[in-house]
mmCIF file of C-alpha atoms in Angstrom:
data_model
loop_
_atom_site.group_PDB
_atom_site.id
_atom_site.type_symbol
_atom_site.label_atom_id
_atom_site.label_comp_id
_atom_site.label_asym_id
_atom_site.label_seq_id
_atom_site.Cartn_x
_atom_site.Cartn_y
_atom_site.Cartn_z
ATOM 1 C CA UNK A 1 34.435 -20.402 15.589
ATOM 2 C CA UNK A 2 33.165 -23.960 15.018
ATOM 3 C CA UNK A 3 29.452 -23.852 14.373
ATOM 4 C CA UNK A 4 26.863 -25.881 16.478
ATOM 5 C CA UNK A 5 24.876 -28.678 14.907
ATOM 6 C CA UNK A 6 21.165 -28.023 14.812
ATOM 7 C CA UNK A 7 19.050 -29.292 18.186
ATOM 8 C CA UNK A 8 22.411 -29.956 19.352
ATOM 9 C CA UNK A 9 22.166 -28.116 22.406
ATOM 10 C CA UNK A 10 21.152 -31.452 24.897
ATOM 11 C CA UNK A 11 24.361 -32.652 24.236
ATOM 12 C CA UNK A 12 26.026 -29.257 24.772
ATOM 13 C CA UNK A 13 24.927 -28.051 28.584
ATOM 14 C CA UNK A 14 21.827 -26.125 27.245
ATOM 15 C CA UNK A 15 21.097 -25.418 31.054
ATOM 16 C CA UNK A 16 17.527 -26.268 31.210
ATOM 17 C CA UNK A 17 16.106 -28.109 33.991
ATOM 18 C CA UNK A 18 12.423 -29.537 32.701
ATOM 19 C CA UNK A 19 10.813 -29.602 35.584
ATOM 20 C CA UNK A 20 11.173 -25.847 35.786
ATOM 21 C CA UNK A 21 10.213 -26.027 32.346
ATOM 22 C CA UNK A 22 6.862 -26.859 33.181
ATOM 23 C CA UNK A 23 6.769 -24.805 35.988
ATOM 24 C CA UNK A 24 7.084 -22.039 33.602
ATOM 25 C CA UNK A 25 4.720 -23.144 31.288
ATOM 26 C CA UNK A 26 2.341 -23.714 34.223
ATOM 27 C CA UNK A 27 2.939 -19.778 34.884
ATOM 28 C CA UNK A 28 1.677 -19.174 31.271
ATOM 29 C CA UNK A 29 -1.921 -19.609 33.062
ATOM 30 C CA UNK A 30 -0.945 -16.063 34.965
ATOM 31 C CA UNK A 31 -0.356 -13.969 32.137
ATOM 32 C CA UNK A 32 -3.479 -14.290 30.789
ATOM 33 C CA UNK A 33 -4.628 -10.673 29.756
ATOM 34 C CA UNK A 34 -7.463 -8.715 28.158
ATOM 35 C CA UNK A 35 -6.658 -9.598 24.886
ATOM 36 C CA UNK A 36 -4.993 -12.875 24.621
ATOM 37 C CA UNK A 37 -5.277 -16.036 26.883
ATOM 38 C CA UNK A 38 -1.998 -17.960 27.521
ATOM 39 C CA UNK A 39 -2.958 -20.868 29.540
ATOM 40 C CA UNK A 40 -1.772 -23.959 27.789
ATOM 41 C CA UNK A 41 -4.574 -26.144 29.129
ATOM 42 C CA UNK A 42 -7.313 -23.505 28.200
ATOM 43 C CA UNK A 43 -5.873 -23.546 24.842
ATOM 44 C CA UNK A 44 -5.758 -27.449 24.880
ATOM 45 C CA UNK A 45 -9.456 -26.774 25.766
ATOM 46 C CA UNK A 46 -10.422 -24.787 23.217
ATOM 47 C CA UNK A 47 -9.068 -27.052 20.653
ATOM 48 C CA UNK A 48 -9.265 -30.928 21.545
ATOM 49 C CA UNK A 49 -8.499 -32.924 18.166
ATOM 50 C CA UNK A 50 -6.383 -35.365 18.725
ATOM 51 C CA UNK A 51 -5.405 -34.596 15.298
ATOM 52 C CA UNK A 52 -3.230 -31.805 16.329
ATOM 53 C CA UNK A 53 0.605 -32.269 16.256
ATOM 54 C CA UNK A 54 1.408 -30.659 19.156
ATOM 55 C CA UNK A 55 4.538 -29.417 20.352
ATOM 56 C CA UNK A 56 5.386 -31.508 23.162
ATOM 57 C CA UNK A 57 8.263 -33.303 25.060
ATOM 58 C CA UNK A 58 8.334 -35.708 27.633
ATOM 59 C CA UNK A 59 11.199 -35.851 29.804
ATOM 60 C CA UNK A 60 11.213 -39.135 32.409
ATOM 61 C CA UNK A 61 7.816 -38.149 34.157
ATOM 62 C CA UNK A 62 7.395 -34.594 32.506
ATOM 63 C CA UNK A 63 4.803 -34.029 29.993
ATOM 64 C CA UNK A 64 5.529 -30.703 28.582
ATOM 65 C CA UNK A 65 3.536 -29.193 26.060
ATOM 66 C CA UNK A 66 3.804 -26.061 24.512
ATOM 67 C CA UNK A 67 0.678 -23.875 22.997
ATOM 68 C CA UNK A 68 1.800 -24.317 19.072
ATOM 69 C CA UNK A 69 1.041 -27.306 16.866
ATOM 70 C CA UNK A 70 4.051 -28.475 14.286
ATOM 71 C CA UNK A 71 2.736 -27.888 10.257
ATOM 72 C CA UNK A 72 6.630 -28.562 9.483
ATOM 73 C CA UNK A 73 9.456 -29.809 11.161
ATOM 74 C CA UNK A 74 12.399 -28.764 9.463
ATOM 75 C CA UNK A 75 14.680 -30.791 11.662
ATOM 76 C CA UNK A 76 13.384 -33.795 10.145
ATOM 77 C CA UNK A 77 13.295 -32.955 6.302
ATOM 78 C CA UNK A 78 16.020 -31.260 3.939
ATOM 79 C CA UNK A 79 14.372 -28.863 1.764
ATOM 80 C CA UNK A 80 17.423 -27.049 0.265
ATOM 81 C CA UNK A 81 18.050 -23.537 0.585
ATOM 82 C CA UNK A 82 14.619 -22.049 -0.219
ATOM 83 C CA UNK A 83 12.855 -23.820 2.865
ATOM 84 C CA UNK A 84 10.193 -23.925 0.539
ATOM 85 C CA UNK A 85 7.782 -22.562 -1.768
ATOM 86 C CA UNK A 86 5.400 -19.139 -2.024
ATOM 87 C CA UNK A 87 2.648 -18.087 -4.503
ATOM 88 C CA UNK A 88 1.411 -14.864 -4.425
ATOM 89 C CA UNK A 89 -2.352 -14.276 -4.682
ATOM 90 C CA UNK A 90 -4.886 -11.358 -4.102
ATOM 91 C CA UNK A 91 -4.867 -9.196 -1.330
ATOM 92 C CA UNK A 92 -6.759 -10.099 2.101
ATOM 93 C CA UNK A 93 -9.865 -8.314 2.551
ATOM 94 C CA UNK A 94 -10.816 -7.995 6.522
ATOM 95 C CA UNK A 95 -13.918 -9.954 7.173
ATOM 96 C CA UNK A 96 -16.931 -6.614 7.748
ATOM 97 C CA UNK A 97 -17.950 -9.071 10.732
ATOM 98 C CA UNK A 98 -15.002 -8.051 12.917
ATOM 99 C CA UNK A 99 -14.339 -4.144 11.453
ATOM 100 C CA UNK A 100 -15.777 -2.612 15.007
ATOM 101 C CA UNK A 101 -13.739 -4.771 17.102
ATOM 102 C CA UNK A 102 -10.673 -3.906 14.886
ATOM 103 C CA UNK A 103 -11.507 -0.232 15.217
ATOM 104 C CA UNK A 104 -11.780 -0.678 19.042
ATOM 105 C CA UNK A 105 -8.591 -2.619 19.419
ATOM 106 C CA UNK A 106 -6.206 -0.490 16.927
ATOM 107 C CA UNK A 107 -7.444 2.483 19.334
ATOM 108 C CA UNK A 108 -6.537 1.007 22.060
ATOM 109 C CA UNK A 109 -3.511 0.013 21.140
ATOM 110 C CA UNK A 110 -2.717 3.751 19.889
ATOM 111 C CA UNK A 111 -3.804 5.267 22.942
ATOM 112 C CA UNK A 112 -1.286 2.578 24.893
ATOM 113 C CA UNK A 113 2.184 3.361 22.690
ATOM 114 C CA UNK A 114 1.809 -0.013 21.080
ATOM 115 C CA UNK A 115 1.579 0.985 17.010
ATOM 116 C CA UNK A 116 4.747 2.942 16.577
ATOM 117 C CA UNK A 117 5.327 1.064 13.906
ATOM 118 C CA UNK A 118 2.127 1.700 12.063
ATOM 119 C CA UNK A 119 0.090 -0.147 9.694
ATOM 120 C CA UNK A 120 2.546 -1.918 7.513
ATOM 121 C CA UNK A 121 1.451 -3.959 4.803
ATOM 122 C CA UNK A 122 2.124 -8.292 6.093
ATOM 123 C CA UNK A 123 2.126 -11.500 4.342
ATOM 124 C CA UNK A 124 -0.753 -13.916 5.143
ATOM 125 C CA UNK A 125 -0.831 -17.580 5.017
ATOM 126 C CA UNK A 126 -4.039 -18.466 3.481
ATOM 127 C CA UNK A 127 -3.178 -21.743 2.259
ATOM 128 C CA UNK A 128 -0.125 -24.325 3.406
ATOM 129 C CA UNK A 129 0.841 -27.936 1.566
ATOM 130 C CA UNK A 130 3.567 -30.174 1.626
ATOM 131 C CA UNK A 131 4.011 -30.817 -2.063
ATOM 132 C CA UNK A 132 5.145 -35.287 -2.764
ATOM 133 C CA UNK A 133 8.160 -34.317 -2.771
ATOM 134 C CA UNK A 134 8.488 -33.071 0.486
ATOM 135 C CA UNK A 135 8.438 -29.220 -0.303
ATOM 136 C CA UNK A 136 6.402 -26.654 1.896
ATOM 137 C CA UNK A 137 4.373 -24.529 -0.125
ATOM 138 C CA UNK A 138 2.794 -21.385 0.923
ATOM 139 C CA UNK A 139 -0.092 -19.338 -0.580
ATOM 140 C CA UNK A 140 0.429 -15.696 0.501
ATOM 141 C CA UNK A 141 -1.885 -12.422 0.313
ATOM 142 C CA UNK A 142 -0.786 -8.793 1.313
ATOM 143 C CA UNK A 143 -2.511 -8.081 4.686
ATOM 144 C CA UNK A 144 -2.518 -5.136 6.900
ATOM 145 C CA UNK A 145 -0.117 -5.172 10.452
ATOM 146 C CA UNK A 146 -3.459 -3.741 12.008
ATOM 147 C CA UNK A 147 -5.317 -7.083 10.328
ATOM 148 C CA UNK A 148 -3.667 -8.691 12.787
ATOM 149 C CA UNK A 149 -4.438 -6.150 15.810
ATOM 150 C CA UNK A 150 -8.168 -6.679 15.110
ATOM 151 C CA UNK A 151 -7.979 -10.490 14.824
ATOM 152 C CA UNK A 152 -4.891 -12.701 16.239
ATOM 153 C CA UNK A 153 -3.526 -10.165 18.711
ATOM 154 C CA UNK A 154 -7.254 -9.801 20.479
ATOM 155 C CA UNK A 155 -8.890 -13.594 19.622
ATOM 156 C CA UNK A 156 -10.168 -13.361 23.490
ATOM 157 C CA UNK A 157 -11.458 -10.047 24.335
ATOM 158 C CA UNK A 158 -14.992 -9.608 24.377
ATOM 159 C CA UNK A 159 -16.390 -8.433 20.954
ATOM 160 C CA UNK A 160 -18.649 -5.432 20.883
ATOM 161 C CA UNK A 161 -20.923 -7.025 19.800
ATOM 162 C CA UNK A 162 -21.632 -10.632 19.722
ATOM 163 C CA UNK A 163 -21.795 -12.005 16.365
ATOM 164 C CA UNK A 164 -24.497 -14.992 14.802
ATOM 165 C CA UNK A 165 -23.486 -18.020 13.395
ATOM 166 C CA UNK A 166 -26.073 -20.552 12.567
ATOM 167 C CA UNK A 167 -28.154 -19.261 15.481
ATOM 168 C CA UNK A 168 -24.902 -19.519 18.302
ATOM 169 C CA UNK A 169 -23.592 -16.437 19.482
ATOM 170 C CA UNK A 170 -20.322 -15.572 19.205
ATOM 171 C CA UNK A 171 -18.578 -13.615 22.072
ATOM 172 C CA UNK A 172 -14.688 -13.553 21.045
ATOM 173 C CA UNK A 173 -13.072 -13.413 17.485
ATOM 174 C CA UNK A 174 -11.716 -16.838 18.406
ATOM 175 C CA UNK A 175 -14.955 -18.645 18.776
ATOM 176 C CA UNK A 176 -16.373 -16.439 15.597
ATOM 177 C CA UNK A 177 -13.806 -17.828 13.192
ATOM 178 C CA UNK A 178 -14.318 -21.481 14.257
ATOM 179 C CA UNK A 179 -18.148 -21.492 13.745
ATOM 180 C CA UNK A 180 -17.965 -19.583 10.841
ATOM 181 C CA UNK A 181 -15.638 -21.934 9.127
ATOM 182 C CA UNK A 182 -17.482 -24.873 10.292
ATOM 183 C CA UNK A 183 -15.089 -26.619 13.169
ATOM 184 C CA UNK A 184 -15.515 -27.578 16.862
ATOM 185 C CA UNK A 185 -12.049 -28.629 17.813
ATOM 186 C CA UNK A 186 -9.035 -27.274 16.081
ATOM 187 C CA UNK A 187 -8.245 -24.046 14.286
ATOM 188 C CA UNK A 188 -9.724 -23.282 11.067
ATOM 189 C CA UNK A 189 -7.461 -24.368 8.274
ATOM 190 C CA UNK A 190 -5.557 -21.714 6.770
ATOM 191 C CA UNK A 191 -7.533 -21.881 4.134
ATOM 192 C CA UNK A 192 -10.941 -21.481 6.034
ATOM 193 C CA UNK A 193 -9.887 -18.881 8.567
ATOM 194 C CA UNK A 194 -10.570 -15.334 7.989
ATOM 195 C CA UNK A 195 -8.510 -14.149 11.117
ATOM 196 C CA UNK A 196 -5.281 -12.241 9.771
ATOM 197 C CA UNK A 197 -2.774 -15.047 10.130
ATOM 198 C CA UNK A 198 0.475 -12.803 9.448
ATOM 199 C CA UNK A 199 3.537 -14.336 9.495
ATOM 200 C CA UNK A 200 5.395 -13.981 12.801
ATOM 201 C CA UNK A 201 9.267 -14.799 13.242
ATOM 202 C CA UNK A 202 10.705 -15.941 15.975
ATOM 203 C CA UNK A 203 14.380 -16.684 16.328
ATOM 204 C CA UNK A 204 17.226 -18.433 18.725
ATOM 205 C CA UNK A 205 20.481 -16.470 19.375
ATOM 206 C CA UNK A 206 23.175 -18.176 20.636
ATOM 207 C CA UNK A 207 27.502 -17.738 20.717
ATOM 208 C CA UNK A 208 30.414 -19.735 22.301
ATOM 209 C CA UNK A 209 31.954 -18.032 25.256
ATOM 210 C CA UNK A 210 35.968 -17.994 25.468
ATOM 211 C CA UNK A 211 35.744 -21.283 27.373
ATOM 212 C CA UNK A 212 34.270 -22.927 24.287
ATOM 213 C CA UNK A 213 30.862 -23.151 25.809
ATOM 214 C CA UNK A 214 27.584 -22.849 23.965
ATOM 215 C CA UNK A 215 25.605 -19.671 25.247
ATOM 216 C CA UNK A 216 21.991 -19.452 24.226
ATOM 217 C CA UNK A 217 20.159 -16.090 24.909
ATOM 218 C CA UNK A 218 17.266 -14.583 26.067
ATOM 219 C CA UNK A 219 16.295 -11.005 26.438
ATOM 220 C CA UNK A 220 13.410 -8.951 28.228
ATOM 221 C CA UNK A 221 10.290 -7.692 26.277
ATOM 222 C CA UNK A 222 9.722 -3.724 26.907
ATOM 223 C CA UNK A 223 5.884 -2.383 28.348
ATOM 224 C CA UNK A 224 5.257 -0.923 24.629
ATOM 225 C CA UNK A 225 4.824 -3.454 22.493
ATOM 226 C CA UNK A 226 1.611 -5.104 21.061
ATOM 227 C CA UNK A 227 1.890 -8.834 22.420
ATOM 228 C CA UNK A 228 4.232 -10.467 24.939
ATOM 229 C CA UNK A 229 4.539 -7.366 26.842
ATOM 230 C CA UNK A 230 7.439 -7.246 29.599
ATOM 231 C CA UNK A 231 8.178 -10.814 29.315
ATOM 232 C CA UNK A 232 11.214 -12.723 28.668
ATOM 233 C CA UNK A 233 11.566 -13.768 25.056
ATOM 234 C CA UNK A 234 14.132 -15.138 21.773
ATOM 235 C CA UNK A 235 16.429 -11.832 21.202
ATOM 236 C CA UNK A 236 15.263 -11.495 17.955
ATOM 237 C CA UNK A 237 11.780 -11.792 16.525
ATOM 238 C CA UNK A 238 9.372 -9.902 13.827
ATOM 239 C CA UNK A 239 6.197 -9.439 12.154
ATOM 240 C CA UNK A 240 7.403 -10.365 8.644
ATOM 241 C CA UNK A 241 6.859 -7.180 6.136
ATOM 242 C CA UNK A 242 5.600 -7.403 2.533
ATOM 243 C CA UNK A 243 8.135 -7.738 0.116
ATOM 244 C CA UNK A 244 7.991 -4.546 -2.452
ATOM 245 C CA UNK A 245 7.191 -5.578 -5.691
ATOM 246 C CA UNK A 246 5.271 -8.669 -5.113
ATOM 247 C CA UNK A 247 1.980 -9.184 -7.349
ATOM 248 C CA UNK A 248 -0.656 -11.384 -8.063
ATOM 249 C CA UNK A 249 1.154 -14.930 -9.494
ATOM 250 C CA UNK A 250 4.327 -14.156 -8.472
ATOM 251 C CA UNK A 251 6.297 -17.445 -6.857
ATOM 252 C CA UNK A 252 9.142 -17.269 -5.032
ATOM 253 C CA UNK A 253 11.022 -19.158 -2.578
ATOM 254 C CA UNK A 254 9.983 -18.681 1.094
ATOM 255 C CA UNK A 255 13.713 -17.840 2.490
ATOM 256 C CA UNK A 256 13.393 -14.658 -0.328
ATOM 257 C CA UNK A 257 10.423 -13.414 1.122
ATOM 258 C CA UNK A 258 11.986 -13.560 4.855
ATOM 259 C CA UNK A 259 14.893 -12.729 4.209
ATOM 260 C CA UNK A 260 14.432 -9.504 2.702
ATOM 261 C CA UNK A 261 13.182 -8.025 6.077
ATOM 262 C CA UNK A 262 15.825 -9.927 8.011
ATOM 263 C CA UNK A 263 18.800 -7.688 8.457
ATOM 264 C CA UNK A 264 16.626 -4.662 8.640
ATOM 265 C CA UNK A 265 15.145 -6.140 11.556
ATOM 266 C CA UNK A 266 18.525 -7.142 12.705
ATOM 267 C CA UNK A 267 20.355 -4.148 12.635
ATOM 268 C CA UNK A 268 16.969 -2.588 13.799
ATOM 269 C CA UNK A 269 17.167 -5.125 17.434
ATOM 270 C CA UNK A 270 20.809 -5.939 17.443
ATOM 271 C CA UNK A 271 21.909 -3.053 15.799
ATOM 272 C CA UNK A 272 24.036 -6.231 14.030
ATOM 273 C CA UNK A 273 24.891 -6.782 10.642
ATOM 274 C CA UNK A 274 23.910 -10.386 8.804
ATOM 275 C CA UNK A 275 27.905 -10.977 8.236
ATOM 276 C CA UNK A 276 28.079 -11.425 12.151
ATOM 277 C CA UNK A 277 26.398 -14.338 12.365
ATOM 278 C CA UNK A 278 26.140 -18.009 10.369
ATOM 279 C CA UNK A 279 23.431 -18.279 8.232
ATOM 280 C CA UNK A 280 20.150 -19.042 9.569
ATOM 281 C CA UNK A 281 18.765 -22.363 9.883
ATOM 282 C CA UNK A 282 14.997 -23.244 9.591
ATOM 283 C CA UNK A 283 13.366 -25.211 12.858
ATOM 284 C CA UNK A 284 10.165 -25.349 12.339
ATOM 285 C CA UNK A 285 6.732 -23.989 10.370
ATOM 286 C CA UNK A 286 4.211 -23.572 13.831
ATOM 287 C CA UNK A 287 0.841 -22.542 14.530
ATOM 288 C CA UNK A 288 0.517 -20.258 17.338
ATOM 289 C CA UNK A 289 -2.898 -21.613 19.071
ATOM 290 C CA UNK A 290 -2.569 -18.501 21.834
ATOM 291 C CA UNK A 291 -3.520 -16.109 18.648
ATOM 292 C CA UNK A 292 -5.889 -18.571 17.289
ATOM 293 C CA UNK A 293 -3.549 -20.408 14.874
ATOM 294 C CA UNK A 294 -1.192 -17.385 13.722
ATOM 295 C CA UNK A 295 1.292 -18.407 11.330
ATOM 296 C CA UNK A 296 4.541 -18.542 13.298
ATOM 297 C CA UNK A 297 8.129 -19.431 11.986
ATOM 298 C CA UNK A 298 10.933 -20.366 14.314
ATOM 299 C CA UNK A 299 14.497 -20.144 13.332
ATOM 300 C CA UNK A 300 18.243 -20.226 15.131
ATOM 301 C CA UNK A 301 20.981 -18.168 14.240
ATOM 302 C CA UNK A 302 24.841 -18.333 15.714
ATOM 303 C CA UNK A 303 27.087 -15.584 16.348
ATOM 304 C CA UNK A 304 30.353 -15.138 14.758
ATOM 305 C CA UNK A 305 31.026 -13.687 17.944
ATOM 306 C CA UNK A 306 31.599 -13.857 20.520
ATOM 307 C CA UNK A 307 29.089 -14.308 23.767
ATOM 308 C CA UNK A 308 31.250 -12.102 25.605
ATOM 309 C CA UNK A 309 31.584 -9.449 22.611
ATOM 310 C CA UNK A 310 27.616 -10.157 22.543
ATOM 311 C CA UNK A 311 26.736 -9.910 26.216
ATOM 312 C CA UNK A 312 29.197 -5.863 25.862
ATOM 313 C CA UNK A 313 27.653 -4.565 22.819
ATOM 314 C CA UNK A 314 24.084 -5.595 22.644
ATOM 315 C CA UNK A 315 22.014 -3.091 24.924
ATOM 316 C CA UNK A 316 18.202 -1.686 25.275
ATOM 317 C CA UNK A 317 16.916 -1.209 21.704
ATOM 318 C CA UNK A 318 14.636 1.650 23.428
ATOM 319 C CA UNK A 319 11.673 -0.293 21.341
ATOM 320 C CA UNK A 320 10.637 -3.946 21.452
ATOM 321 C CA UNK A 321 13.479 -4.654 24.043
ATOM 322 C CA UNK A 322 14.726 -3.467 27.573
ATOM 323 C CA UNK A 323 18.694 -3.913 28.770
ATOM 324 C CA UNK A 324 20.769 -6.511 26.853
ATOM 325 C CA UNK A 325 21.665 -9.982 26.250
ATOM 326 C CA UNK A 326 21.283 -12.472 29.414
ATOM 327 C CA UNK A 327 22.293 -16.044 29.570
ATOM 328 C CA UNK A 328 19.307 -18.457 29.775
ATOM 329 C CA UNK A 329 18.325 -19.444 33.019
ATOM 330 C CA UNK A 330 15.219 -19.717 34.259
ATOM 331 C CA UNK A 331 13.815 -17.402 37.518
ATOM 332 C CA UNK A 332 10.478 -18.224 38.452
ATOM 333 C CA UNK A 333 8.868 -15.058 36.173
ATOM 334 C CA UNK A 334 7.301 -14.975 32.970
ATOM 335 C CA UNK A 335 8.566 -16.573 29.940
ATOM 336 C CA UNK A 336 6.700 -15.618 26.401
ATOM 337 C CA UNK A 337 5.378 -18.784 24.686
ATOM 338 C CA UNK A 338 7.665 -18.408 21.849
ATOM 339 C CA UNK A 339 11.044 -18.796 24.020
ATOM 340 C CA UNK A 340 9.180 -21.928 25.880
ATOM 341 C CA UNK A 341 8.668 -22.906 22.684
ATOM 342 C CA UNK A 342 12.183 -22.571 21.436
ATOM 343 C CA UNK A 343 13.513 -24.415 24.374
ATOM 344 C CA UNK A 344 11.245 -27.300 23.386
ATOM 345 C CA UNK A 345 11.835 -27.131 19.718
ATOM 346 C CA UNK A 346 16.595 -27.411 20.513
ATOM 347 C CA UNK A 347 15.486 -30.506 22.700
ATOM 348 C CA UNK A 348 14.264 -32.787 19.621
ATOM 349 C CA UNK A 349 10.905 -32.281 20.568
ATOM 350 C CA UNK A 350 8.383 -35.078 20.149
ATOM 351 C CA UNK A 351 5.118 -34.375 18.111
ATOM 352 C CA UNK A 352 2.601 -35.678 19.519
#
């Protein structure tokens, strides 16, 4: 099966009308919920700098932006099969500030089915460069899965308590990280934040049919899981584990560290092996600005099989997922920010 050229969907029927597009991202504004706040133009709102790059497109008289800025566009630089650099450096230790918020949301989310998977131990970004030579570079700490609960996963529910900063109250973990790292208009930098900032990974599926035509896939969320709840989404996605073994100075290359959790979680959501598909191919390095600048990676795989073979085999996952493979299309209900953001991303999205 020939293998599709990165981005090259546009000139392969991708299927996407823009228009509904930004309808859809318009609907983000609906799915706001206690925890999280999806409205693009709230987000837009909360962080202003024009410094931002945006992920945006404009298409004729469509502006369409999506809630994640671009740290690195792997579409636009060759960075050899590493995708970049890690160092490894003490563990994260969970600001006190937010521990009864935490406590509040992890039981909430227990009481709701949402932590079947427990409290694993996470990689967090606290630092991100692009070396002169072009390389990324990451500087990683082991954090805690439930880190991210009490942090990124809640940034807009109301704290407990609210919490001082230079004499202004603080009402939301969102607002609490930006004042206490000293900014007014853009996430904290990796390196000032002290929200978790796990590594999330989020990733395009897509096969030729019998006809020779390019299928890309979608899939539905299930009620039970901790953040785009019941909403259509990329077929394959995870919170990146800890690789065993890691300790303080160890370097690596990033695709080690991702890759070592990839066909568990792909046999897990699949139930595929890695030798079905092509090997993945970096898009790009984002910041999710919904969960206050989450470090989120976004990646497209192709099938070695194919969409029909896909579309019979691939069924409920009775976790993360309900009923199988569909097509992408786009009916008028909700779309998580990461598959917008996908869609985007395959149309040479501009930064902006």
């Amino acid at each position: 099966m020939p293998e599709v050229k990165l981005g090259s969907f546009g000139e392969l029927s991708f299927g996407i009308d823009w228009r509904e597009i930004g309808e859809l991202i318009g609907l983000l504004s609906k799915a706001k919920d206690d925890y999280l706040n999806y409205n693009t133009e709230d987000i837009q709102g909360f962080y202003p700098s024009k410094d931002l790059k945006w992920l945006a497109r404009r298409d004729e008289d469509i502006d369409l932006i999506a809630p994640y800025s671009i740290e690195f566009d792997y579409r636009k630089h060759s960075v050899g099969v590493g995708w970049g650099k890690v160092k490894v450096v003490e563990p994260f230790d969970f600001p006190h500030e937010l521990a009864s918020h935490k406590k509040s949301m992890v039981e909430k989310f227990e009481r709701a089915g949402k932590l079947y998977k427990g409290d694993r131990a996470c990689p967090r970004i606290c630092g991100f460069s692009v070396s002169d030579s072009g390389e990324p570079e990451f500087v990683v700490q082991m954090a805690r899965y439930y880190d991210q609960v009490g942090s990124n996963l809640t940034v807009d529910h109301l704290l407990p308590k609210s919490i001082e900063v230079s004499g202004e109250a603080c009402l939301t973990a969102r607002d609490w990280d930006m004042k206490q790292a000293g900014v007014k208009d853009r996430p904290p930098s990796f390196e000032k934040s002290r929200l978790a900032n796990t590594i999330g990974v989020a990733v395009g599926v897509y096969a030729r049919n019998k006809k020779g035509e390019v299928c890309p896939f979608k899939r539905k969320r299930s009620k039970v899981v901790a953040v785009y709840e019941g909403q259509w989404h990329v077929p394959f996605s995870f919170a990146l584990a800890w690789k065993q073994g890691l300790k303080l100075g160890d370097t690596l290359g990033l695709s080690e560290m991702i890759m070592q959790d990839w066909g568990h979680e792909l046999a897990e959501e699949l139930r595929l092996e890695m030798s079905d598909f092509a090997e993945p191919k970096p898009v790009a390095f984002c910041r999710d600005l919904v969960r206050a600048g989450k470090a989120q990676f976004f990646f497209e795989i192709q099938s070695k099989l194919s969409a029909e073979d896909l579309y019979k085999n691939i069924r409920s996952d009775k976790a993360e997922y309900v009923g199988g493979l569909r097509k992408v299309d786009l009916p008028s209900d909700s779309h998580s920010p990461e598959l917008l953001a996908y869609y985007l991303l395959t149309k040479a999205a501009d930064v902006g």
